mmCIF file of C-alpha atoms in Angstrom:
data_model
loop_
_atom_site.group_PDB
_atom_site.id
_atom_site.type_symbol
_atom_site.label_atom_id
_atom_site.label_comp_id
_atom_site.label_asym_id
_atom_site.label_seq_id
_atom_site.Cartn_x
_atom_site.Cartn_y
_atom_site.Cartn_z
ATOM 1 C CA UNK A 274 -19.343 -11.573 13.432
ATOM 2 C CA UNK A 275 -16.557 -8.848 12.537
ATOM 3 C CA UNK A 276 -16.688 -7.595 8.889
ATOM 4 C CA UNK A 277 -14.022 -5.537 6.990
ATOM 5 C CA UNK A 278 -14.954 -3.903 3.846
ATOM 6 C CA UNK A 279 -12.286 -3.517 1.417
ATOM 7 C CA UNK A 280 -12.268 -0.845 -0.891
ATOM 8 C CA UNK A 281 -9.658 1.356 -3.277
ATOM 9 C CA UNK A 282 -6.561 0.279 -5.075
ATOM 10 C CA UNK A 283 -4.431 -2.875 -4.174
ATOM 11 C CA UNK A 284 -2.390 -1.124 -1.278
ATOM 12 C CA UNK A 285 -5.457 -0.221 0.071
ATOM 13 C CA UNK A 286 -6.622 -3.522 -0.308
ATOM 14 C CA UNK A 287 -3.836 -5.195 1.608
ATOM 15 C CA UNK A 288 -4.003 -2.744 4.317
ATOM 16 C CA UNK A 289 -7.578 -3.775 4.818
ATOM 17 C CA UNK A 290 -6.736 -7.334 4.707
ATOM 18 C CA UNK A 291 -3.630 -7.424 7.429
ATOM 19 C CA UNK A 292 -5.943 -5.747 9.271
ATOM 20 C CA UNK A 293 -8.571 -8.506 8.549
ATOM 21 C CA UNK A 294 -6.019 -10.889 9.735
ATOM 22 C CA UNK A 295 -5.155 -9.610 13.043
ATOM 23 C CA UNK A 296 -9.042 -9.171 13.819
ATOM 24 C CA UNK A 297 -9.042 -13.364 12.726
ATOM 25 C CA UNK A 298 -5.854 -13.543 15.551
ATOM 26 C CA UNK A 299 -8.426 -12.476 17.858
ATOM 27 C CA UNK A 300 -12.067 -13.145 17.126
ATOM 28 C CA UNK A 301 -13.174 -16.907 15.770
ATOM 29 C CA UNK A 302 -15.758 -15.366 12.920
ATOM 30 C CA UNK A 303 -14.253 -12.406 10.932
ATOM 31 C CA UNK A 304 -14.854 -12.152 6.921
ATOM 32 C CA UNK A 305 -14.305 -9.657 4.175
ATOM 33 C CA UNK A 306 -16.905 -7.807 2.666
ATOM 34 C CA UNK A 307 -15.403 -7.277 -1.307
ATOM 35 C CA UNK A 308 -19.226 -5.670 -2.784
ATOM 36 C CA UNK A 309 -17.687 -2.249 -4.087
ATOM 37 C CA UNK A 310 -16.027 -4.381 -6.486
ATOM 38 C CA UNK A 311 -19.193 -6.209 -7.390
ATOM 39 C CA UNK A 312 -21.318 -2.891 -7.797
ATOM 40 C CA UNK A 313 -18.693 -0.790 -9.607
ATOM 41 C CA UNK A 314 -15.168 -1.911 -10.877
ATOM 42 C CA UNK A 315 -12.666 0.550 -9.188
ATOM 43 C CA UNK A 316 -8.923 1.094 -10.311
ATOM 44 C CA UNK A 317 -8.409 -3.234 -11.526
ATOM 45 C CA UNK A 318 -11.084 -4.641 -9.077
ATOM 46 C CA UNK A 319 -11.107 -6.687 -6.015
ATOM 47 C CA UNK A 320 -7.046 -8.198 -6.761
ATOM 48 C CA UNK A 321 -5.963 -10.066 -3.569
ATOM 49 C CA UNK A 322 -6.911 -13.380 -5.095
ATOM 50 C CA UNK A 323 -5.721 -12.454 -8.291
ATOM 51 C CA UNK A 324 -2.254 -10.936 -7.244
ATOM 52 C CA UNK A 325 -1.830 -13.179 -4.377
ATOM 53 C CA UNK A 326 -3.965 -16.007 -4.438
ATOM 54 C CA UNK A 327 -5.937 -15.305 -1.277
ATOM 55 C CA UNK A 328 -8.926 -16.970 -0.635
ATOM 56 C CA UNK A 329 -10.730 -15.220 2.113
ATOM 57 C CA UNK A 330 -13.928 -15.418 4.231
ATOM 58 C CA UNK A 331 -16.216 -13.818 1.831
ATOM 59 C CA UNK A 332 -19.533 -11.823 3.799
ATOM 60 C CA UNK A 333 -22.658 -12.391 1.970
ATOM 61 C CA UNK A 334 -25.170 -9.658 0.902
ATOM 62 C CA UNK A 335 -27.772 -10.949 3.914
ATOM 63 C CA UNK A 336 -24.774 -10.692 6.475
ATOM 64 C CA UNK A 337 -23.519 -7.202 5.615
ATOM 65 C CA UNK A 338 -27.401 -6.098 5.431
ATOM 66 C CA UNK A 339 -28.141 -7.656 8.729
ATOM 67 C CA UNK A 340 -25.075 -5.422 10.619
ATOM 68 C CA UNK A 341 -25.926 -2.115 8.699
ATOM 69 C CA UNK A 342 -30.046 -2.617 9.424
ATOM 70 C CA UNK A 343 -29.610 -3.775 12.805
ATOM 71 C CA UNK A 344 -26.400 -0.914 14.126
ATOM 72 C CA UNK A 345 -29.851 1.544 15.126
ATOM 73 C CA UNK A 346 -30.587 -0.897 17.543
ATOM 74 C CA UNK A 347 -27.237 -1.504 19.020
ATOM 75 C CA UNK A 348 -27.498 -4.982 17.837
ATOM 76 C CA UNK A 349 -24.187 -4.139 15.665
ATOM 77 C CA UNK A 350 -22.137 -2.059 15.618
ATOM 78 C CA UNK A 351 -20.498 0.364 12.427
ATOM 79 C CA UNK A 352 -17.219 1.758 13.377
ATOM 80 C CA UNK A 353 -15.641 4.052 10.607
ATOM 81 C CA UNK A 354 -12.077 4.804 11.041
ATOM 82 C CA UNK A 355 -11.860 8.028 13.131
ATOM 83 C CA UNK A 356 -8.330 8.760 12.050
ATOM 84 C CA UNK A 357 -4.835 7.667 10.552
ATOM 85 C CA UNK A 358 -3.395 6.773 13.489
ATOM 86 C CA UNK A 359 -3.306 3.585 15.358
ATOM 87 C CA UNK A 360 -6.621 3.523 17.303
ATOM 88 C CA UNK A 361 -6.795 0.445 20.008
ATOM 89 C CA UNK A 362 -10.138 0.376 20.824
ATOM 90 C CA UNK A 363 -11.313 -1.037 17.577
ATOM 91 C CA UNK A 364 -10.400 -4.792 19.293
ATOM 92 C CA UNK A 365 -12.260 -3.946 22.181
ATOM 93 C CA UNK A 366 -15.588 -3.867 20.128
ATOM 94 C CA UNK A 367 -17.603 -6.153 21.548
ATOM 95 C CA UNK A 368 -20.531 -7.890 19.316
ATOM 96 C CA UNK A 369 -20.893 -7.605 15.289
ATOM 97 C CA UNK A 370 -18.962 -5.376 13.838
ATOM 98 C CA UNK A 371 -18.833 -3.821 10.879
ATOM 99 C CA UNK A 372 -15.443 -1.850 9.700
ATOM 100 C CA UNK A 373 -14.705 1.189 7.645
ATOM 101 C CA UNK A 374 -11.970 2.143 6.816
ATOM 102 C CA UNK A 375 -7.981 1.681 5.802
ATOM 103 C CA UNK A 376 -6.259 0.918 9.026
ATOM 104 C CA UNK A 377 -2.783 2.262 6.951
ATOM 105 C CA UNK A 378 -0.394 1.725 9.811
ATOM 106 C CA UNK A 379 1.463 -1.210 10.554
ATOM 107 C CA UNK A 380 0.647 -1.137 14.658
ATOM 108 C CA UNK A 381 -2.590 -2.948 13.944
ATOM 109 C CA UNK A 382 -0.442 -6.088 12.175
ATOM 110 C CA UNK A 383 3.396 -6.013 13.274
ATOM 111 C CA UNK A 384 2.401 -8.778 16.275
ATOM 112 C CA UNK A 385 1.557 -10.902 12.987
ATOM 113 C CA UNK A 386 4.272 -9.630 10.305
ATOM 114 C CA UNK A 387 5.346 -13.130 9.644
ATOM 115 C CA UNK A 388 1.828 -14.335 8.645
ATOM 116 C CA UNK A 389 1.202 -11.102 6.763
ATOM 117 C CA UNK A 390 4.361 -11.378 4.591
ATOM 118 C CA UNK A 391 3.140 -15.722 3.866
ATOM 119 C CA UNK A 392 0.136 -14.078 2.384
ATOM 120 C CA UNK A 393 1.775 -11.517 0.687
ATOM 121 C CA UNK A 394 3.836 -13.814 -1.969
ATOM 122 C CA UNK A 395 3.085 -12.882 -5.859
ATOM 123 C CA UNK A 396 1.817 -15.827 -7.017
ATOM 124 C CA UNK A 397 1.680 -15.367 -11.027
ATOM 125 C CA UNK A 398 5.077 -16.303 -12.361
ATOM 126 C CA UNK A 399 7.169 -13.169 -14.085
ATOM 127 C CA UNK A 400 7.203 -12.830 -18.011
ATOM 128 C CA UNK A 401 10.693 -12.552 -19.490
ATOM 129 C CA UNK A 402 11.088 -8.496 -19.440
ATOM 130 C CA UNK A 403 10.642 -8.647 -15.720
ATOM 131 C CA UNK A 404 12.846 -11.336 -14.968
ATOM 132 C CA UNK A 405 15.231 -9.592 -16.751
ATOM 133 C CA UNK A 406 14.546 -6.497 -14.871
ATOM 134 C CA UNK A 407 14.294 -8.631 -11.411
ATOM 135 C CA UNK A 408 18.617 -9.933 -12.655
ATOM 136 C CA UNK A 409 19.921 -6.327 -13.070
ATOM 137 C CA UNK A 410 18.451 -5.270 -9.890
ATOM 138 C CA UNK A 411 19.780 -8.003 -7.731
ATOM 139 C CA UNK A 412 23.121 -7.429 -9.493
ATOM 140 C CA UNK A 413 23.044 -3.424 -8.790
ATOM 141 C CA UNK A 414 22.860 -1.156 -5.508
ATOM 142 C CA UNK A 415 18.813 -0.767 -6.766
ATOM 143 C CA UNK A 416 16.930 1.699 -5.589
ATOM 144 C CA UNK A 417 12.763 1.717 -6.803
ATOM 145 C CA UNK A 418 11.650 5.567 -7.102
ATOM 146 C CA UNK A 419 7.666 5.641 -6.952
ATOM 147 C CA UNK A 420 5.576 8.491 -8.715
ATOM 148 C CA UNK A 421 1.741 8.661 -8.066
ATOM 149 C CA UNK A 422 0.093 10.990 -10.451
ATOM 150 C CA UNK A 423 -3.186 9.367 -11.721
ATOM 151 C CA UNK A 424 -6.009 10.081 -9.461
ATOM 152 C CA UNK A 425 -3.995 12.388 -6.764
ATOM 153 C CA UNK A 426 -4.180 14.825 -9.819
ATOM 154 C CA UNK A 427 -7.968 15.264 -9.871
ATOM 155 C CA UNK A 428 -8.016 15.169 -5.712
ATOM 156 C CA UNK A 429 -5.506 17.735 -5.490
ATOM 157 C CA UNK A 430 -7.534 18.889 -2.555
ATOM 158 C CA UNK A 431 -6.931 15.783 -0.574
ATOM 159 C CA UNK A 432 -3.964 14.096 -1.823
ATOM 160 C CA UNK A 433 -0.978 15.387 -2.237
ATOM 161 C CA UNK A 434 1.405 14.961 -5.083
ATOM 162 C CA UNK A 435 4.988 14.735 -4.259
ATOM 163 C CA UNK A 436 7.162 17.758 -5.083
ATOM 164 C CA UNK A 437 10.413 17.039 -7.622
ATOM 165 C CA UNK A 438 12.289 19.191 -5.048
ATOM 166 C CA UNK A 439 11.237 15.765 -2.692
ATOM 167 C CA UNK A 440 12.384 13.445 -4.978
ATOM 168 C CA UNK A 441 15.761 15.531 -5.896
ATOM 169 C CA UNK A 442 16.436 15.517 -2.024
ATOM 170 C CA UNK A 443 15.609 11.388 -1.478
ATOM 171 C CA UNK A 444 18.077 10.817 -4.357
ATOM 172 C CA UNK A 445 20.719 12.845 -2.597
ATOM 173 C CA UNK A 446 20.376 11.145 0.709
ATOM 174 C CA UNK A 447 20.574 7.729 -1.023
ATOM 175 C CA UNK A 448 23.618 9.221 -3.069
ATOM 176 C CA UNK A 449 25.127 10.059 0.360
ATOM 177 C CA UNK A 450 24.782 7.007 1.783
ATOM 178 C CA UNK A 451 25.037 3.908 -0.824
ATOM 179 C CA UNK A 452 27.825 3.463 -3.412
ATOM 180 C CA UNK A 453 26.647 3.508 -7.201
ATOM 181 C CA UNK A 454 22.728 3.205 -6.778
ATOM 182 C CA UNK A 455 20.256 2.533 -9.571
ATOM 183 C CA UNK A 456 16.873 4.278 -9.649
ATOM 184 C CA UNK A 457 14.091 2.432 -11.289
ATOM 185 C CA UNK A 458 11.386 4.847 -11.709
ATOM 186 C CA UNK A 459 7.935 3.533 -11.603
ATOM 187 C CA UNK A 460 4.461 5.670 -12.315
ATOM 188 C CA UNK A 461 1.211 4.845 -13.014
ATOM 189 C CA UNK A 462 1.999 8.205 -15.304
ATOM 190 C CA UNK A 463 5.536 6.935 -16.654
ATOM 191 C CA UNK A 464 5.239 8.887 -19.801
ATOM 192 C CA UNK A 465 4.589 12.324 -18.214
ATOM 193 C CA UNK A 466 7.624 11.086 -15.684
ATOM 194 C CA UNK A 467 10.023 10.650 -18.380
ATOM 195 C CA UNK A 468 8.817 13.808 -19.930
ATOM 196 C CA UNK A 469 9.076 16.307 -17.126
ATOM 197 C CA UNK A 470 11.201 14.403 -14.393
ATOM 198 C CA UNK A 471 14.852 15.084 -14.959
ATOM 199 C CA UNK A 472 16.831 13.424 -12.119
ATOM 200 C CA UNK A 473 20.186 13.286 -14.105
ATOM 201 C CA UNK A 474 21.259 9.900 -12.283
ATOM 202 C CA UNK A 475 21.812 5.849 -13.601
ATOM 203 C CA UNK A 476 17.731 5.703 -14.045
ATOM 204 C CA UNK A 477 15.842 3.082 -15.636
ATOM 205 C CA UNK A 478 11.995 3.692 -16.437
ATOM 206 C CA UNK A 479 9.946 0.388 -15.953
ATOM 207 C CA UNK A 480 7.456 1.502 -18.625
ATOM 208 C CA UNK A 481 5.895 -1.722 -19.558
ATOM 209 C CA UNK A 482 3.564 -2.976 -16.583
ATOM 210 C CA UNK A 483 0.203 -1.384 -17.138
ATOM 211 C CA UNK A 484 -3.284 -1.851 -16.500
ATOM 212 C CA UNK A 485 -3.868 -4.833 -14.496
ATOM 213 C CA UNK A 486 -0.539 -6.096 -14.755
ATOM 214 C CA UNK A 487 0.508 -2.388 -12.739
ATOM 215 C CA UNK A 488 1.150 -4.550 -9.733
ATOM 216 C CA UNK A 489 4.403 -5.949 -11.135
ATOM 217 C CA UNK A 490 5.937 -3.081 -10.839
ATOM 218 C CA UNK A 491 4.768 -3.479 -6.965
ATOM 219 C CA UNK A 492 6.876 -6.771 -6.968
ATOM 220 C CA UNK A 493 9.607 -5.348 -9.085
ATOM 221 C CA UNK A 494 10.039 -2.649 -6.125
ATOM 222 C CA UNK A 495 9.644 -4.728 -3.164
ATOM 223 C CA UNK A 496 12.505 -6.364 -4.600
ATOM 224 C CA UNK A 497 15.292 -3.194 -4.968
ATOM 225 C CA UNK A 498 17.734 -3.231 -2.625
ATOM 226 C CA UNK A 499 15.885 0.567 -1.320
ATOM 227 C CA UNK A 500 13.142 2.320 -1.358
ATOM 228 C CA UNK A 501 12.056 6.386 -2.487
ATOM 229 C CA UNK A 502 8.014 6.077 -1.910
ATOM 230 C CA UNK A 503 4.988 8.093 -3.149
ATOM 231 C CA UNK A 504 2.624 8.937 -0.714
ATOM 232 C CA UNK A 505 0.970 5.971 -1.868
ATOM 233 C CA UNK A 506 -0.295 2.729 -0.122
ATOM 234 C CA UNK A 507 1.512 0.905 -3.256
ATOM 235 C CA UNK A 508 4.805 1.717 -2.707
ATOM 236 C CA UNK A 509 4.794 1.874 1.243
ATOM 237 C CA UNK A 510 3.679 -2.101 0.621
ATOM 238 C CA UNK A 511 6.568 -2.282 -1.868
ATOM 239 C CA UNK A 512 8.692 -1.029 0.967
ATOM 240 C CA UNK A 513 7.624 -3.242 3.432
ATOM 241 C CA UNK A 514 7.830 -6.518 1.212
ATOM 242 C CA UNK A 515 11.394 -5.360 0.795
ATOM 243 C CA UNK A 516 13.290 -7.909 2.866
ATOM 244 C CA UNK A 517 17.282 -6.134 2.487
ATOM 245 C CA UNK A 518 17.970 -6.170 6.242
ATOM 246 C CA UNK A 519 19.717 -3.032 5.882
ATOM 247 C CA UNK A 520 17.156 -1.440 3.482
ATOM 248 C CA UNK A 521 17.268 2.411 3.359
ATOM 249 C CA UNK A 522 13.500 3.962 3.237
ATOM 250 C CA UNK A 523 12.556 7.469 2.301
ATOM 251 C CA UNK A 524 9.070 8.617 2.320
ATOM 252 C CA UNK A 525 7.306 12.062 2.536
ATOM 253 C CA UNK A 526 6.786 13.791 5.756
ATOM 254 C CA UNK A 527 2.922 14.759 4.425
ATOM 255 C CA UNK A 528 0.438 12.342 2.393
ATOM 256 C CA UNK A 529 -2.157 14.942 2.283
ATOM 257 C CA UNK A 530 -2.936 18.682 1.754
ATOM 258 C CA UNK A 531 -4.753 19.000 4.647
ATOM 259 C CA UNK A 532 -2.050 19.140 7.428
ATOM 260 C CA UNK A 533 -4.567 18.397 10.290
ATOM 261 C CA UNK A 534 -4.469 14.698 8.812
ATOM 262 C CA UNK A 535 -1.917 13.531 11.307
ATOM 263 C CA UNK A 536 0.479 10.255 9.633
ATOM 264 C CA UNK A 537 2.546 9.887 12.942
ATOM 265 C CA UNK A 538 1.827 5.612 12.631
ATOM 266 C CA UNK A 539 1.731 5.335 8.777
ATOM 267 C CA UNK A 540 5.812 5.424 8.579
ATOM 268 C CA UNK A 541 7.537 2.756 10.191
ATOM 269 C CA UNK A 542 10.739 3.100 12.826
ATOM 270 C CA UNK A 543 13.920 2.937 10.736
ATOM 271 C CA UNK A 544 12.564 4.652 7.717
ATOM 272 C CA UNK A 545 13.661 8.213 6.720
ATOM 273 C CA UNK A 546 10.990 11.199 6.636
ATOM 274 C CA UNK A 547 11.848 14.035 4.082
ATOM 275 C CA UNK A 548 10.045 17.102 4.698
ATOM 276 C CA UNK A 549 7.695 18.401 1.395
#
């Protein structure tokens, strides 16, 4: 039996899950193990089902005990990510296994991209101020702008926020290269974005899905025309949902503070690296 825990915010989560579903391409028993949510409600809770309607293989607690009690006596093994970077050996783990970690780089799933984008459909139909959203940005050269403030601002230490200086730059390299773009600006901060972020360009601020409806502005994203991410797992999902053929992708050159934490996998070929 191979068991992924899942764990953190809804990029996170569908990180864990793709990489869920590539173990299932290989091995015949592979579940999810989804018990942080159950002991302790983090950012909205366990949302795959919600967001997407997935109905996974669900361990129970006597399976997920029965791997942790018995990895002393090589019965199982635990195998915590060892770094951000594509890491091959964790399909050559023979036996039960149980996973930790976020496996945030699309080498572990691109042989299965087709079935991860199927399971990656927002189920929950839009209500009208998003739909009306969703018409002006398939009518404009739309561009989604993603600022992560929230938690990254107590973990200063580990995360790192992007810079405005980054953001001014990623607008002038999508200036440079598409005619008349849009910029809608989401944040799980909007407020203190429209407050202190002056980008002096045809914005819009989608300041109206919060709490647990903050994944709209996911879908809202996935659906501009381009992409300026966060180093965030939300919008590099947006990103990657995006299906322009001829999208235009910016992203940070560093997602943490600590510059020993190499990200050489997390960006995909094709999309642009700005240095912060």
């Amino acid at each position: 039996m191979k068991i992924v825990r899942i764990t953190g915010g809804l990029g996170n989560q569908m990180f864990q899950y793709a990489f869920y579903l590539s173990l299932k391409e290989r091995f015949t028993d592979v579940k999810l193990d989804i018990t942080p949510y159950i002991l302790s409600k983090f950012h909205y809770g366990y949302e795959l089902s919600k967001v997407f309607g997935i109905k996974a293989d669900l361990a129970i607690n006597e399976e997920i005990d029965y791997l942790i009690n018995n990895s002393d006596s090589k019965l199982s093994t635990i195998f915590i990510e060892r770094q951000f970077n594509f890491d091959k050996e964790v399909f050559e783990i023979k036996g039960d296994v149980l996973y930790y970690g976020y496996w945030q780089t699309e080498k572990y799933f691109k042989s299965i991209d087709g079935i991860i984008k199927k399971e990656f459909v927002f189920k929950r139909p839009l209500d009208n101020k998003n739909i009306e959203i969703v018409d002006q940005i398939n009518e404009v050269n739309s561009v989604s702008l993603h600022i992560r403030r929230g938690d990254y601002v107590s973990i200063k230490n580990v995360a790192r926020i992007c810079t405005l200086e980054y953001y001014q730059k990623a607008v002038k390299l999508i200036k440079e290269k598409i005619n008349k773009p849009v910029f809608y600006i989401c944040s799980d901060e909007i407020e203190w974005v429209k407050e202190n972020i002056r980008l002096e360009e045809n914005t819009v601020f989608v300041d109206w899905n919060k709490g647990e409806d903050s994944y709209k502005d996911m879908q809202l994203m996935s659906l501009c025309k381009h992409n300026i991410l966060a180093n965030s797992s939300f919008s590099w999902w947006a990103a990657w949902l995006n299906n322009n053929k001829n999208k235009m992708v910016i992203a940070p050159s560093r997602w943490f503070n600590d510059e020993t934490e190499n990200i050489r996998d997390l960006i995909p070929d094709g999309w642009f690296k700005i240095e912060v």
